[in-house]
Amino acid sequence: MERRSFFKLAGLSAAVLAVGGTLGACEAGKLPDNPLAATNKANETAGQSSVMGQPPIAFDADVDVLIVGSGVAGLSAAMDPLEAKRSVMVVEKLDLLGGESYESNGVMRIAGTTAQQDAGVNATVDEAWGARKKELSAAGDDDLDFAKTLFFAATEWANRLASDYGAQFADPKTFVDGKVNAAIMLPKNGLGDMQSIMMPLRDALTAKGATFSTGHRAVAFILDEDGAACGMRFYAGSGASVLDVRARRIVVATGGFASSQPLVHEHTPDYERVGCYTVASMGEGQQLCALLGGQLVNMDKAAPLTGSLPQATAWGLFGPTVIVDALGKRFAREDDANAAAGACFSEERGYWWTVFGKQLTESSQSRSVAEVASKNAKRLIGPFDDLDELAEGMGVSPDVLNATFDRYNGFVKDGKDGDFGRTLFLEELEGPYYALKQLPQRYRSNGGVKTNQSGQVLSVVGAVIPNVYCCGAAAASSIGGLASNGAFGMLAGKAVAAALDDEDAAKQASD
């Protein structure tokens, strides 16, 4: 291990890291005055700067590219540097690779891929972007120029994953009907099967030379004598061991902050009492980048909510469902994966039921239905042969539920949802009937580290911070979900590989 007296640390305070279960401990019964406080305290004995008296810096690894976080953005950022024969290390704080991408519902907004074209899905990226732009605009997303960049880049990303990294996507023929779902890709086995994407990608990156370390949480940037980031310090588990990694470029792909009650309280306090589906999106990447002078923006912009069973929130994209509240009344459109959760929370309805029949159980997503049903038997009721039995099982008035379905079926007959504007699978349900109970939950956050379109972190005055990149949900410009995050990681990886090539070329020219 190499030691250098001029290296310094810029990292999170011990008090904050104790909240995240990593470094140090608060005094008994005492909370930190400022939970986002940073420390860059001199350690005279070691002749260095340190965080709360941490051990002196001693590099355990030296790589060209260090990627912090192993979700879809982080793994995608590794592709181009590895293909350029650069040494790449991916460090993940969880015990398993994949981050929270691994647990997502698997819906990817992509158009124009080779798989789609081979299946006869002829929607171009330009055509699909028009509809996607309307969706993002309606959701309040304002950086549509970069959203377009990510949407177009997602086509290349998906093609590369399939052709070069072994990722397995579902045959679009199984869930595309005309223009319905023509700009969606799913993993091989449908909703919830992210292992068909993430595991082949991980294995292919390993075969190309990537190294991985799990169970290590980033706690500080390591700075050189000029104050530029040149590595990262990690702590394992309870902080019993330190891992110092030196790197020429660092990519922060640590996800959002939806799991952090202090950050949610600070930035979106109206949502702090909502439950959270995720457990590891603690916002460390945003905080660490801020310590380097990185700019954090739009973190006070509330993100959409999802259901406590995210796979089921997407069922309405692939078959007919009817969403009703605790009284048996329909209150949101079913072909928007976030609509029910958002309306349930804002209208204080408590919970909702997703009602479905045999069209869904026999659809392309039958695997998802069976998986969710088997794992959540206490939330599922059915099968029932008629609506009266269903109402009794749900504990609602049969008259109310029948009136709800009479109104809904009238919209089906008219071909137009006059209440909520549903367009996909506006069809009558066929028995036997089932109902699944869900609650609104947080699953992601908005805003984060401000970057340019290459993923370089920008300072509070808009200058590029040397050597540090950010992508995926940790970045402010991450819009559009899984595919966009993967595309963002790919673009950051391209930029990192190009920067290293330019740096080496400049060095050779000066020698």
Short mmCIF file of N, CA, C and O in Angstrom, two decimals, residues 367-465:
data_model
loop_
_atom_site.label_atom_id
_atom_site.label_comp_id
_atom_site.label_asym_id
_atom_site.label_seq_id
_atom_site.Cartn_x
_atom_site.Cartn_y
_atom_site.Cartn_z
N ARG A 367 -46.29 -14.32 -15.90
CA ARG A 367 -45.23 -14.64 -14.94
C ARG A 367 -45.19 -13.62 -13.82
O ARG A 367 -45.06 -13.98 -12.64
N SER A 368 -45.28 -12.36 -14.17
CA SER A 368 -45.26 -11.30 -13.16
C SER A 368 -46.45 -11.44 -12.22
O SER A 368 -46.32 -11.31 -10.99
N VAL A 369 -47.63 -11.69 -12.78
CA VAL A 369 -48.84 -11.84 -11.96
C VAL A 369 -48.67 -13.00 -10.98
O VAL A 369 -48.97 -12.87 -9.78
N ALA A 370 -48.17 -14.12 -11.47
CA ALA A 370 -48.00 -15.29 -10.61
C ALA A 370 -46.95 -15.03 -9.53
O ALA A 370 -47.13 -15.44 -8.37
N GLU A 371 -45.87 -14.35 -9.90
CA GLU A 371 -44.81 -14.07 -8.94
C GLU A 371 -45.30 -13.13 -7.84
O GLU A 371 -45.09 -13.40 -6.65
N VAL A 372 -45.96 -12.04 -8.22
CA VAL A 372 -46.47 -11.10 -7.23
C VAL A 372 -47.51 -11.76 -6.34
O VAL A 372 -47.52 -11.58 -5.12
N ALA A 373 -48.40 -12.56 -6.95
CA ALA A 373 -49.44 -13.23 -6.18
C ALA A 373 -48.86 -14.21 -5.17
O ALA A 373 -49.30 -14.27 -4.01
N SER A 374 -47.85 -14.96 -5.57
CA SER A 374 -47.28 -15.96 -4.66
C SER A 374 -46.52 -15.32 -3.52
O SER A 374 -46.50 -15.85 -2.39
N LYS A 375 -45.88 -14.19 -3.77
CA LYS A 375 -45.09 -13.53 -2.74
C LYS A 375 -45.93 -12.62 -1.84
O LYS A 375 -45.46 -12.20 -0.77
N ASN A 376 -47.14 -12.30 -2.27
CA ASN A 376 -47.95 -11.33 -1.54
C ASN A 376 -49.38 -11.85 -1.35
O ASN A 376 -50.35 -11.13 -1.60
N ALA A 377 -49.47 -13.09 -0.90
CA ALA A 377 -50.77 -13.74 -0.79
C ALA A 377 -51.72 -12.99 0.14
O ALA A 377 -52.94 -12.99 -0.07
N LYS A 378 -51.20 -12.31 1.16
CA LYS A 378 -52.06 -11.61 2.09
C LYS A 378 -52.69 -10.36 1.48
O LYS A 378 -53.66 -9.84 2.03
N ARG A 379 -52.13 -9.88 0.39
CA ARG A 379 -52.67 -8.68 -0.26
C ARG A 379 -53.61 -9.02 -1.42
O ARG A 379 -54.20 -8.13 -2.01
N LEU A 380 -53.70 -10.30 -1.76
CA LEU A 380 -54.48 -10.72 -2.92
C LEU A 380 -55.75 -11.42 -2.48
O LEU A 380 -55.73 -12.26 -1.57
N ILE A 381 -56.86 -11.08 -3.12
CA ILE A 381 -58.09 -11.83 -2.90
C ILE A 381 -58.59 -12.34 -4.25
O ILE A 381 -58.33 -11.76 -5.29
N GLY A 382 -59.32 -13.43 -4.22
CA GLY A 382 -59.82 -14.04 -5.43
C GLY A 382 -59.30 -15.46 -5.58
O GLY A 382 -58.48 -15.92 -4.78
N PRO A 383 -59.79 -16.21 -6.55
CA PRO A 383 -60.68 -15.74 -7.63
C PRO A 383 -62.15 -15.69 -7.20
O PRO A 383 -62.58 -16.47 -6.35
N PHE A 384 -62.90 -14.76 -7.84
CA PHE A 384 -64.34 -14.64 -7.64
C PHE A 384 -65.03 -14.68 -8.99
O PHE A 384 -64.54 -14.11 -9.97
N ASP A 385 -66.19 -15.32 -9.01
CA ASP A 385 -66.90 -15.47 -10.28
C ASP A 385 -67.69 -14.23 -10.67
O ASP A 385 -67.99 -14.03 -11.85
N ASP A 386 -68.08 -13.39 -9.68
CA ASP A 386 -68.84 -12.19 -10.03
C ASP A 386 -68.43 -11.04 -9.13
O ASP A 386 -67.69 -11.21 -8.14
N LEU A 387 -68.91 -9.84 -9.48
CA LEU A 387 -68.50 -8.63 -8.78
C LEU A 387 -69.06 -8.57 -7.36
O LEU A 387 -68.42 -7.97 -6.48
N ASP A 388 -70.19 -9.16 -7.12
CA ASP A 388 -70.74 -9.16 -5.77
C ASP A 388 -69.80 -9.91 -4.81
O ASP A 388 -69.53 -9.45 -3.69
N GLU A 389 -69.32 -11.07 -5.24
CA GLU A 389 -68.38 -11.83 -4.41
C GLU A 389 -67.07 -11.05 -4.25
O GLU A 389 -66.48 -11.05 -3.15
N LEU A 390 -66.63 -10.42 -5.32
CA LEU A 390 -65.40 -9.62 -5.25
C LEU A 390 -65.57 -8.49 -4.23
O LEU A 390 -64.68 -8.24 -3.41
N ALA A 391 -66.70 -7.80 -4.29
CA ALA A 391 -66.96 -6.69 -3.36
C ALA A 391 -66.92 -7.17 -1.92
O ALA A 391 -66.35 -6.52 -1.04
N GLU A 392 -67.53 -8.33 -1.66
CA GLU A 392 -67.53 -8.87 -0.30
C GLU A 392 -66.11 -9.16 0.16
O GLU A 392 -65.74 -8.88 1.31
N GLY A 393 -65.31 -9.73 -0.74
CA GLY A 393 -63.91 -10.01 -0.39
C GLY A 393 -63.11 -8.75 -0.12
O GLY A 393 -62.21 -8.74 0.73
N MET A 394 -63.41 -7.69 -0.85
CA MET A 394 -62.72 -6.41 -0.68
C MET A 394 -63.25 -5.62 0.51
O MET A 394 -62.60 -4.67 0.95
N GLY A 395 -64.42 -5.97 1.00
CA GLY A 395 -65.01 -5.23 2.09
C GLY A 395 -65.64 -3.92 1.65
O GLY A 395 -65.65 -2.95 2.41
N VAL A 396 -66.16 -3.88 0.41
CA VAL A 396 -66.80 -2.68 -0.10
C VAL A 396 -68.26 -2.99 -0.45
O VAL A 396 -68.66 -4.16 -0.54
N SER A 397 -69.03 -1.96 -0.68
CA SER A 397 -70.43 -2.13 -1.04
C SER A 397 -70.56 -2.74 -2.43
O SER A 397 -70.00 -2.20 -3.39
N PRO A 398 -71.30 -3.83 -2.58
CA PRO A 398 -71.53 -4.39 -3.91
C PRO A 398 -72.19 -3.39 -4.85
O PRO A 398 -71.87 -3.36 -6.04
N ASP A 399 -73.10 -2.56 -4.32
CA ASP A 399 -73.76 -1.56 -5.16
C ASP A 399 -72.76 -0.55 -5.71
O ASP A 399 -72.83 -0.19 -6.89
N VAL A 400 -71.85 -0.12 -4.85
CA VAL A 400 -70.84 0.86 -5.28
C VAL A 400 -69.92 0.25 -6.33
O VAL A 400 -69.62 0.86 -7.37
N LEU A 401 -69.43 -0.97 -6.08
CA LEU A 401 -68.50 -1.60 -7.01
C LEU A 401 -69.18 -1.89 -8.34
O LEU A 401 -68.59 -1.66 -9.42
N ASN A 402 -70.42 -2.35 -8.32
CA ASN A 402 -71.14 -2.59 -9.56
C ASN A 402 -71.36 -1.29 -10.33
O ASN A 402 -71.24 -1.27 -11.56
N ALA A 403 -71.68 -0.23 -9.61
CA ALA A 403 -71.86 1.07 -10.27
C ALA A 403 -70.55 1.55 -10.91
O ALA A 403 -70.54 2.11 -12.01
N THR A 404 -69.45 1.30 -10.21
CA THR A 404 -68.14 1.67 -10.75
C THR A 404 -67.87 0.93 -12.05
O THR A 404 -67.44 1.52 -13.05
N PHE A 405 -68.14 -0.37 -12.07
CA PHE A 405 -67.87 -1.16 -13.27
C PHE A 405 -68.88 -0.85 -14.38
O PHE A 405 -68.52 -0.89 -15.57
N ASP A 406 -70.11 -0.52 -14.02
CA ASP A 406 -71.08 -0.12 -15.05
C ASP A 406 -70.60 1.13 -15.76
O ASP A 406 -70.71 1.24 -17.00
N ARG A 407 -70.10 2.08 -14.99
CA ARG A 407 -69.61 3.33 -15.59
C ARG A 407 -68.37 3.05 -16.45
O ARG A 407 -68.25 3.55 -17.58
N TYR A 408 -67.45 2.25 -15.91
CA TYR A 408 -66.24 1.91 -16.66
C TYR A 408 -66.59 1.18 -17.95
O TYR A 408 -66.07 1.50 -19.03
N ASN A 409 -67.49 0.21 -17.88
CA ASN A 409 -67.87 -0.55 -19.08
C ASN A 409 -68.58 0.33 -20.10
O ASN A 409 -68.50 0.08 -21.31
N GLY A 410 -69.25 1.38 -19.62
CA GLY A 410 -69.83 2.34 -20.55
C GLY A 410 -68.76 3.07 -21.34
O GLY A 410 -68.91 3.32 -22.55
N PHE A 411 -67.66 3.41 -20.66
CA PHE A 411 -66.53 4.04 -21.37
C PHE A 411 -65.93 3.07 -22.38
O PHE A 411 -65.52 3.48 -23.48
N VAL A 412 -65.85 1.80 -22.01
CA VAL A 412 -65.34 0.79 -22.95
C VAL A 412 -66.21 0.77 -24.19
O VAL A 412 -65.70 0.75 -25.33
N LYS A 413 -67.52 0.77 -24.01
CA LYS A 413 -68.44 0.74 -25.15
C LYS A 413 -68.29 1.97 -26.03
O LYS A 413 -68.33 1.88 -27.26
N ASP A 414 -68.08 3.14 -25.39
CA ASP A 414 -67.93 4.39 -26.14
C ASP A 414 -66.55 4.53 -26.77
O ASP A 414 -66.35 5.37 -27.64
N GLY A 415 -65.57 3.74 -26.27
CA GLY A 415 -64.21 3.83 -26.79
C GLY A 415 -63.44 5.01 -26.26
O GLY A 415 -62.41 5.39 -26.81
N LYS A 416 -63.91 5.59 -25.14
CA LYS A 416 -63.24 6.77 -24.58
C LYS A 416 -63.48 6.81 -23.08
O LYS A 416 -64.61 6.70 -22.62
N ASP A 417 -62.39 6.96 -22.33
CA ASP A 417 -62.47 7.07 -20.88
C ASP A 417 -62.79 8.51 -20.51
O ASP A 417 -61.91 9.36 -20.48
N GLY A 418 -64.03 8.77 -20.20
CA GLY A 418 -64.45 10.13 -19.91
C GLY A 418 -64.04 10.66 -18.57
O GLY A 418 -64.15 11.86 -18.31
N ASP A 419 -63.56 9.80 -17.67
CA ASP A 419 -63.17 10.25 -16.34
C ASP A 419 -61.68 10.55 -16.23
O ASP A 419 -61.29 11.59 -15.69
N PHE A 420 -60.83 9.66 -16.73
CA PHE A 420 -59.40 9.81 -16.47
C PHE A 420 -58.52 9.73 -17.72
O PHE A 420 -57.30 9.86 -17.62
N GLY A 421 -59.11 9.49 -18.87
CA GLY A 421 -58.34 9.54 -20.11
C GLY A 421 -57.52 8.32 -20.43
O GLY A 421 -56.57 8.39 -21.23
N ARG A 422 -57.86 7.17 -19.84
CA ARG A 422 -57.13 5.96 -20.17
C ARG A 422 -57.26 5.64 -21.66
O ARG A 422 -58.32 5.76 -22.25
N THR A 423 -56.14 5.22 -22.26
CA THR A 423 -56.17 4.87 -23.68
C THR A 423 -55.78 3.42 -23.94
O THR A 423 -56.27 2.80 -24.89
N LEU A 424 -54.87 2.85 -23.11
CA LEU A 424 -54.41 1.49 -23.33
C LEU A 424 -55.33 0.48 -22.67
O LEU A 424 -55.74 0.66 -21.51
N PHE A 425 -55.67 -0.56 -23.37
CA PHE A 425 -56.44 -1.69 -22.84
C PHE A 425 -57.72 -1.23 -22.14
O PHE A 425 -58.03 -1.69 -21.03
N LEU A 426 -58.43 -0.33 -22.81
CA LEU A 426 -59.75 0.07 -22.31
C LEU A 426 -60.72 -1.03 -22.71
O LEU A 426 -61.42 -0.96 -23.72
N GLU A 427 -60.75 -2.09 -21.89
CA GLU A 427 -61.53 -3.29 -22.18
C GLU A 427 -62.26 -3.75 -20.93
O GLU A 427 -61.80 -3.51 -19.80
N GLU A 428 -63.40 -4.42 -21.13
CA GLU A 428 -64.11 -5.01 -20.00
C GLU A 428 -63.29 -6.16 -19.42
O GLU A 428 -62.67 -6.94 -20.16
N LEU A 429 -63.29 -6.27 -18.10
CA LEU A 429 -62.60 -7.39 -17.46
C LEU A 429 -63.43 -8.66 -17.57
O LEU A 429 -64.66 -8.61 -17.50
N GLU A 430 -62.74 -9.76 -17.77
CA GLU A 430 -63.39 -11.06 -17.81
C GLU A 430 -63.00 -11.86 -16.56
O GLU A 430 -61.84 -11.90 -16.18
N GLY A 431 -64.01 -12.46 -15.91
CA GLY A 431 -63.74 -13.25 -14.72
C GLY A 431 -62.98 -14.53 -15.05
O GLY A 431 -62.87 -14.91 -16.23
N PRO A 432 -62.45 -15.17 -14.04
CA PRO A 432 -62.61 -14.85 -12.63
C PRO A 432 -61.84 -13.59 -12.22
O PRO A 432 -60.82 -13.27 -12.82
N TYR A 433 -62.38 -12.92 -11.19
CA TYR A 433 -61.84 -11.63 -10.77
C TYR A 433 -60.90 -11.79 -9.57
O TYR A 433 -61.14 -12.60 -8.67
N TYR A 434 -59.87 -10.96 -9.57
CA TYR A 434 -58.92 -10.86 -8.46
C TYR A 434 -58.76 -9.38 -8.10
O TYR A 434 -59.00 -8.50 -8.93
N ALA A 435 -58.29 -9.13 -6.88
CA ALA A 435 -57.96 -7.77 -6.48
C ALA A 435 -56.71 -7.79 -5.62
O ALA A 435 -56.55 -8.65 -4.74
N LEU A 436 -55.82 -6.87 -5.88
CA LEU A 436 -54.54 -6.77 -5.18
C LEU A 436 -54.47 -5.42 -4.48
O LEU A 436 -54.67 -4.38 -5.11
N LYS A 437 -54.18 -5.42 -3.19
CA LYS A 437 -54.12 -4.18 -2.41
C LYS A 437 -52.72 -3.58 -2.46
O LYS A 437 -51.72 -4.29 -2.30
N GLN A 438 -52.65 -2.25 -2.67
CA GLN A 438 -51.38 -1.54 -2.70
C GLN A 438 -51.45 -0.24 -1.92
O GLN A 438 -52.53 0.32 -1.73
N LEU A 439 -50.28 0.24 -1.51
CA LEU A 439 -50.13 1.50 -0.81
C LEU A 439 -49.17 2.39 -1.60
O LEU A 439 -48.26 1.89 -2.27
N PRO A 440 -49.32 3.72 -1.54
CA PRO A 440 -48.36 4.60 -2.22
C PRO A 440 -47.03 4.61 -1.49
O PRO A 440 -46.99 4.62 -0.26
N GLN A 441 -45.95 4.61 -2.25
CA GLN A 441 -44.62 4.64 -1.66
C GLN A 441 -43.66 5.46 -2.52
O GLN A 441 -43.83 5.57 -3.73
N ARG A 442 -42.63 6.02 -1.87
CA ARG A 442 -41.53 6.65 -2.61
C ARG A 442 -40.67 5.55 -3.23
O ARG A 442 -40.49 4.49 -2.64
N TYR A 443 -40.13 5.83 -4.40
CA TYR A 443 -39.19 4.88 -4.98
C TYR A 443 -38.03 5.57 -5.67
O TYR A 443 -37.02 4.95 -5.97
N ARG A 444 -38.16 6.86 -5.93
CA ARG A 444 -37.03 7.60 -6.49
C ARG A 444 -37.16 9.06 -6.09
O ARG A 444 -38.16 9.47 -5.50
N SER A 445 -36.12 9.82 -6.38
CA SER A 445 -36.13 11.24 -6.08
C SER A 445 -35.81 12.01 -7.35
O SER A 445 -35.32 11.45 -8.33
N ASN A 446 -36.09 13.29 -7.34
CA ASN A 446 -35.72 14.16 -8.45
C ASN A 446 -34.53 15.03 -8.05
O ASN A 446 -34.25 15.21 -6.87
N GLY A 447 -33.89 15.58 -9.05
CA GLY A 447 -32.77 16.49 -8.78
C GLY A 447 -31.52 15.75 -8.35
O GLY A 447 -31.48 14.52 -8.25
N GLY A 448 -30.47 16.53 -8.11
CA GLY A 448 -29.20 15.95 -7.72
C GLY A 448 -28.05 16.79 -8.23
O GLY A 448 -28.13 18.02 -8.28
N VAL A 449 -27.00 16.11 -8.64
CA VAL A 449 -25.76 16.77 -9.05
C VAL A 449 -25.92 17.36 -10.45
O VAL A 449 -26.34 16.65 -11.38
N LYS A 450 -25.59 18.61 -10.59
CA LYS A 450 -25.66 19.24 -11.92
C LYS A 450 -24.44 18.82 -12.73
O LYS A 450 -23.30 18.93 -12.28
N THR A 451 -24.69 18.36 -13.95
CA THR A 451 -23.62 17.93 -14.84
C THR A 451 -23.82 18.54 -16.22
O THR A 451 -24.88 19.08 -16.53
N ASN A 452 -22.80 18.42 -17.06
CA ASN A 452 -23.00 18.70 -18.47
C ASN A 452 -23.47 17.41 -19.15
O ASN A 452 -23.67 16.39 -18.50
N GLN A 453 -23.64 17.43 -20.45
CA GLN A 453 -24.20 16.26 -21.13
C GLN A 453 -23.23 15.10 -21.22
O GLN A 453 -23.61 13.99 -21.59
N SER A 454 -21.98 15.32 -20.84
CA SER A 454 -21.01 14.23 -20.76
C SER A 454 -20.95 13.63 -19.38
O SER A 454 -20.20 12.67 -19.15
N GLY A 455 -21.72 14.20 -18.45
CA GLY A 455 -21.72 13.69 -17.08
C GLY A 455 -20.69 14.33 -16.18
O GLY A 455 -20.60 13.97 -15.00
N GLN A 456 -19.91 15.30 -16.69
CA GLN A 456 -18.94 15.95 -15.83
C GLN A 456 -19.65 16.81 -14.79
O GLN A 456 -20.59 17.54 -15.10
N VAL A 457 -19.20 16.72 -13.55
CA VAL A 457 -19.83 17.46 -12.46
C VAL A 457 -19.48 18.94 -12.59
O VAL A 457 -18.33 19.31 -12.81
N LEU A 458 -20.49 19.78 -12.43
CA LEU A 458 -20.31 21.21 -12.54
C LEU A 458 -20.35 21.87 -11.17
O LEU A 458 -21.13 21.47 -10.29
N SER A 459 -19.52 22.88 -10.99
CA SER A 459 -19.45 23.59 -9.72
C SER A 459 -20.60 24.58 -9.61
O SER A 459 -21.40 24.75 -10.54
N VAL A 460 -20.66 25.26 -8.47
CA VAL A 460 -21.73 26.23 -8.25
C VAL A 460 -21.63 27.42 -9.19
O VAL A 460 -22.60 28.17 -9.35
N VAL A 461 -20.47 27.60 -9.84
CA VAL A 461 -20.34 28.68 -10.82
C VAL A 461 -20.36 28.13 -12.25
O VAL A 461 -20.10 28.87 -13.20
N GLY A 462 -20.65 26.85 -12.38
CA GLY A 462 -20.80 26.26 -13.71
C GLY A 462 -19.53 25.71 -14.31
O GLY A 462 -19.54 25.27 -15.46
N ALA A 463 -18.41 25.73 -13.56
CA ALA A 463 -17.15 25.20 -14.08
C ALA A 463 -17.10 23.69 -13.89
O ALA A 463 -17.69 23.14 -12.96
N VAL A 464 -16.38 23.01 -14.79
CA VAL A 464 -16.20 21.56 -14.68
C VAL A 464 -15.26 21.25 -13.53
O VAL A 464 -14.17 21.83 -13.42
N ILE A 465 -15.66 20.36 -12.65
CA ILE A 465 -14.81 19.89 -11.56
C ILE A 465 -13.95 18.75 -12.11
O ILE A 465 -14.48 17.75 -12.61
#
